[in-house]
Each structure stands twice: as C-alpha cells, then as structure tokens.
Amino acid sequence: KVFGDLAFAHLSFAKLVSGFIINHLGYDFLSQDLDVVWYKDPMNLFLDKNHGELKDFDMIFMDDGNHNFNPLRTNTGFYFVRYNEKTRFLLTDVVLYGGGEMVLLSGVDQITMFNIVHEHHARHGLQVKILDW
C-alpha cells in the first residue's frame, strides 16, 4: 500500500503497542524501522550504566533531521526506551489515552510520539536524548 494510508497507520500503531507491552513487562527496548542497518550492536552503548553521556536518559532517539523545527527532533525510525515509571506513563498515554486516535488520523506513529514525548518532557521531566548525526 502507501505511506500513511489506513493499513500503514494500523501497522504503526501495532509497533507502538508492542513497545508498550515490552515496557510494561519491565524491559528496556530498541525500536527501529526495517531500513536501519547496524554496523555495530548499539545495545551495549544504551545499556552501559557507566556510559556518562547516555545513562541518565529515559528515551534516546535518532534525529529526524529537521533542525529548524524543534530541539527535540524525535524520529521513531530508531529509538531506545529505558524501562522506568516515566516511560511507562508515556507509553500508556501513547497507547491507551488518545495516541491510537492520533496515529489513525495522521497515518503515522512519528507525529503521535513527537507530541506525547514533548508533553512528557515538559510536564513530567522525561529525559530525552537526540543522537547526533
């Protein structure tokens, strides 16, 4: 089908639901698009509690490249979620409280995650890191 159509929206929401389930089971997780290729396993970097640059972030996103838009340029093509109460609350909002409707209306998960991450960053202290290019 085509990007952003109803079938795409359903798959995008299913991607969010799978992350919600993994998080609610108490696990950290990495979500990525199928076109992302690893040259090196990134999980060691994200899970290393001694790595000063990343250890204190609740969520780590790939930069979406739109540098004129917002400092939190979240891209759901590649993001890591650390299990904690802040991410559990965020993903509950994403899946159970309006996020599904946003995905169906916009056709993609990117806009939904962008809006809810920004809200949780501002209102609830969610710590977000955008990876450098």
mmCIF file with all atom_site columns, N, CA and C in Angstrom, residues 13 16 19-21 23-24 84-100 113 116 120:
data_model
loop_
_atom_site.group_PDB
_atom_site.id
_atom_site.type_symbol
_atom_site.label_atom_id
_atom_site.label_alt_id
_atom_site.label_comp_id
_atom_site.label_asym_id
_atom_site.label_entity_id
_atom_site.label_seq_id
_atom_site.pdbx_PDB_ins_code
_atom_site.Cartn_x
_atom_site.Cartn_y
_atom_site.Cartn_z
_atom_site.occupancy
_atom_site.B_iso_or_equiv
_atom_site.pdbx_formal_charge
_atom_site.auth_seq_id
_atom_site.auth_comp_id
_atom_site.auth_asym_id
_atom_site.auth_atom_id
_atom_site.pdbx_PDB_model_num
ATOM 1  N N  . PHE A 1 13  ? 0.597  1.744  14.605 1.00 0.00 ? 13  PHE A N  1
ATOM 2  C CA . PHE A 1 13  ? 0.055  1.626  15.957 1.00 0.00 ? 13  PHE A CA 1
ATOM 3  C C  . PHE A 1 13  ? 0.466  0.296  16.589 1.00 0.00 ? 13  PHE A C  1
ATOM 4  N N  . LEU A 1 16  ? 3.768  0.621  18.149 1.00 0.00 ? 16  LEU A N  1
ATOM 5  C CA . LEU A 1 16  ? 3.696  1.290  19.452 1.00 0.00 ? 16  LEU A CA 1
ATOM 6  C C  . LEU A 1 16  ? 3.164  0.356  20.534 1.00 0.00 ? 16  LEU A C  1
ATOM 7  N N  . GLY A 1 19  ? 5.863  -2.041 21.776 1.00 0.00 ? 19  GLY A N  1
ATOM 8  C CA . GLY A 1 19  ? 6.764  -1.371 22.716 1.00 0.00 ? 19  GLY A CA 1
ATOM 9  C C  . GLY A 1 19  ? 6.120  -1.174 24.077 1.00 0.00 ? 19  GLY A C  1
ATOM 10 N N  . PHE A 1 20  ? 4.844  -0.823 24.077 1.00 0.00 ? 20  PHE A N  1
ATOM 11 C CA . PHE A 1 20  ? 4.073  -0.667 25.320 1.00 0.00 ? 20  PHE A CA 1
ATOM 12 C C  . PHE A 1 20  ? 4.096  -1.966 26.125 1.00 0.00 ? 20  PHE A C  1
ATOM 13 N N  . ILE A 1 21  ? 3.865  -3.084 25.470 1.00 0.00 ? 21  ILE A N  1
ATOM 14 C CA . ILE A 1 21  ? 3.840  -4.386 26.154 1.00 0.00 ? 21  ILE A CA 1
ATOM 15 C C  . ILE A 1 21  ? 5.221  -4.718 26.723 1.00 0.00 ? 21  ILE A C  1
ATOM 16 N N  . ASN A 1 23  ? 7.658  -2.706 27.507 1.00 0.00 ? 23  ASN A N  1
ATOM 17 C CA . ASN A 1 23  ? 7.940  -1.787 28.604 1.00 0.00 ? 23  ASN A CA 1
ATOM 18 C C  . ASN A 1 23  ? 7.172  -2.175 29.859 1.00 0.00 ? 23  ASN A C  1
ATOM 19 N N  . HIS A 1 24  ? 5.910  -2.509 29.712 1.00 0.00 ? 24  HIS A N  1
ATOM 20 C CA . HIS A 1 24  ? 5.098  -2.858 30.873 1.00 0.00 ? 24  HIS A CA 1
ATOM 21 C C  . HIS A 1 24  ? 5.488  -4.208 31.492 1.00 0.00 ? 24  HIS A C  1
ATOM 22 N N  . ASN A 1 84  ? 11.216 2.541  33.056 1.00 0.00 ? 84  ASN A N  1
ATOM 23 C CA . ASN A 1 84  ? 11.071 3.220  34.337 1.00 0.00 ? 84  ASN A CA 1
ATOM 24 C C  . ASN A 1 84  ? 9.654  3.791  34.408 1.00 0.00 ? 84  ASN A C  1
ATOM 25 N N  . GLU A 1 85  ? 9.318  4.432  35.489 1.00 0.00 ? 85  GLU A N  1
ATOM 26 C CA . GLU A 1 85  ? 7.956  4.948  35.657 1.00 0.00 ? 85  GLU A CA 1
ATOM 27 C C  . GLU A 1 85  ? 7.616  6.039  34.640 1.00 0.00 ? 85  GLU A C  1
ATOM 28 N N  . LYS A 1 86  ? 8.605  6.841  34.257 1.00 0.00 ? 86  LYS A N  1
ATOM 29 C CA . LYS A 1 86  ? 8.348  7.910  33.281 1.00 0.00 ? 86  LYS A CA 1
ATOM 30 C C  . LYS A 1 86  ? 8.000  7.345  31.909 1.00 0.00 ? 86  LYS A C  1
ATOM 31 N N  . THR A 1 87  ? 8.755  6.324  31.467 1.00 0.00 ? 87  THR A N  1
ATOM 32 C CA . THR A 1 87  ? 8.463  5.752  30.151 1.00 0.00 ? 87  THR A CA 1
ATOM 33 C C  . THR A 1 87  ? 7.192  4.905  30.191 1.00 0.00 ? 87  THR A C  1
ATOM 34 N N  . ARG A 1 88  ? 6.953  4.282  31.308 1.00 0.00 ? 88  ARG A N  1
ATOM 35 C CA . ARG A 1 88  ? 5.706  3.508  31.451 1.00 0.00 ? 88  ARG A CA 1
ATOM 36 C C  . ARG A 1 88  ? 4.494  4.440  31.331 1.00 0.00 ? 88  ARG A C  1
ATOM 37 N N  . PHE A 1 89  ? 4.558  5.606  31.967 1.00 0.00 ? 89  PHE A N  1
ATOM 38 C CA . PHE A 1 89  ? 3.486  6.596  31.907 1.00 0.00 ? 89  PHE A CA 1
ATOM 39 C C  . PHE A 1 89  ? 3.331  7.120  30.477 1.00 0.00 ? 89  PHE A C  1
ATOM 40 N N  . LEU A 1 90  ? 4.459  7.447  29.838 1.00 0.00 ? 90  LEU A N  1
ATOM 41 C CA . LEU A 1 90  ? 4.408  7.948  28.469 1.00 0.00 ? 90  LEU A CA 1
ATOM 42 C C  . LEU A 1 90  ? 3.769  6.936  27.529 1.00 0.00 ? 90  LEU A C  1
ATOM 43 N N  . LEU A 1 91  ? 4.224  5.684  27.564 1.00 0.00 ? 91  LEU A N  1
ATOM 44 C CA . LEU A 1 91  ? 3.697  4.686  26.639 1.00 0.00 ? 91  LEU A CA 1
ATOM 45 C C  . LEU A 1 91  ? 2.243  4.336  26.934 1.00 0.00 ? 91  LEU A C  1
ATOM 46 N N  . THR A 1 92  ? 1.829  4.490  28.178 1.00 0.00 ? 92  THR A N  1
ATOM 47 C CA . THR A 1 92  ? 0.412  4.326  28.491 1.00 0.00 ? 92  THR A CA 1
ATOM 48 C C  . THR A 1 92  ? -0.395 5.424  27.801 1.00 0.00 ? 92  THR A C  1
ATOM 49 N N  . ASP A 1 93  ? 0.096  6.652  27.843 1.00 0.00 ? 93  ASP A N  1
ATOM 50 C CA . ASP A 1 93  ? -0.565 7.745  27.126 1.00 0.00 ? 93  ASP A CA 1
ATOM 51 C C  . ASP A 1 93  ? -0.595 7.479  25.622 1.00 0.00 ? 93  ASP A C  1
ATOM 52 N N  . VAL A 1 94  ? 0.520  7.000  25.094 1.00 0.00 ? 94  VAL A N  1
ATOM 53 C CA . VAL A 1 94  ? 0.609  6.740  23.652 1.00 0.00 ? 94  VAL A CA 1
ATOM 54 C C  . VAL A 1 94  ? -0.416 5.700  23.212 1.00 0.00 ? 94  VAL A C  1
ATOM 55 N N  . VAL A 1 95  ? -0.541 4.627  23.963 1.00 0.00 ? 95  VAL A N  1
ATOM 56 C CA . VAL A 1 95  ? -1.374 3.506  23.525 1.00 0.00 ? 95  VAL A CA 1
ATOM 57 C C  . VAL A 1 95  ? -2.814 3.589  24.027 1.00 0.00 ? 95  VAL A C  1
ATOM 58 N N  . LEU A 1 96  ? -3.005 3.999  25.265 1.00 0.00 ? 96  LEU A N  1
ATOM 59 C CA . LEU A 1 96  ? -4.342 3.906  25.849 1.00 0.00 ? 96  LEU A CA 1
ATOM 60 C C  . LEU A 1 96  ? -5.127 5.210  25.884 1.00 0.00 ? 96  LEU A C  1
ATOM 61 N N  . TYR A 1 97  ? -4.452 6.339  25.851 1.00 0.00 ? 97  TYR A N  1
ATOM 62 C CA . TYR A 1 97  ? -5.158 7.605  26.050 1.00 0.00 ? 97  TYR A CA 1
ATOM 63 C C  . TYR A 1 97  ? -4.984 8.569  24.881 1.00 0.00 ? 97  TYR A C  1
ATOM 64 N N  . GLY A 1 98  ? -5.490 8.207  23.742 1.00 0.00 ? 98  GLY A N  1
ATOM 65 C CA . GLY A 1 98  ? -5.530 9.110  22.607 1.00 0.00 ? 98  GLY A CA 1
ATOM 66 C C  . GLY A 1 98  ? -4.467 8.913  21.553 1.00 0.00 ? 98  GLY A C  1
ATOM 67 N N  . GLY A 1 99  ? -3.394 8.229  21.886 1.00 0.00 ? 99  GLY A N  1
ATOM 68 C CA . GLY A 1 99  ? -2.328 8.025  20.907 1.00 0.00 ? 99  GLY A CA 1
ATOM 69 C C  . GLY A 1 99  ? -2.785 7.238  19.696 1.00 0.00 ? 99  GLY A C  1
ATOM 70 N N  . GLY A 1 100 ? -3.613 6.232  19.922 1.00 0.00 ? 100 GLY A N  1
ATOM 71 C CA . GLY A 1 100 ? -4.121 5.434  18.809 1.00 0.00 ? 100 GLY A CA 1
ATOM 72 C C  . GLY A 1 100 ? -4.934 6.269  17.841 1.00 0.00 ? 100 GLY A C  1
ATOM 73 N N  . MET A 1 113 ? 4.182  10.141 18.585 1.00 0.00 ? 113 MET A N  1
ATOM 74 C CA . MET A 1 113 ? 5.289  10.037 19.532 1.00 0.00 ? 113 MET A CA 1
ATOM 75 C C  . MET A 1 113 ? 5.913  11.411 19.763 1.00 0.00 ? 113 MET A C  1
ATOM 76 N N  . ILE A 1 116 ? 3.558  13.478 22.157 1.00 0.00 ? 116 ILE A N  1
ATOM 77 C CA . ILE A 1 116 ? 3.462  12.965 23.529 1.00 0.00 ? 116 ILE A CA 1
ATOM 78 C C  . ILE A 1 116 ? 4.812  13.019 24.235 1.00 0.00 ? 116 ILE A C  1
ATOM 79 N N  . HIS A 1 120 ? 5.465  15.024 27.758 1.00 0.00 ? 120 HIS A N  1
ATOM 80 C CA . HIS A 1 120 ? 6.021  14.371 28.940 1.00 0.00 ? 120 HIS A CA 1
ATOM 81 C C  . HIS A 1 120 ? 7.373  14.961 29.332 1.00 0.00 ? 120 HIS A C  1
#
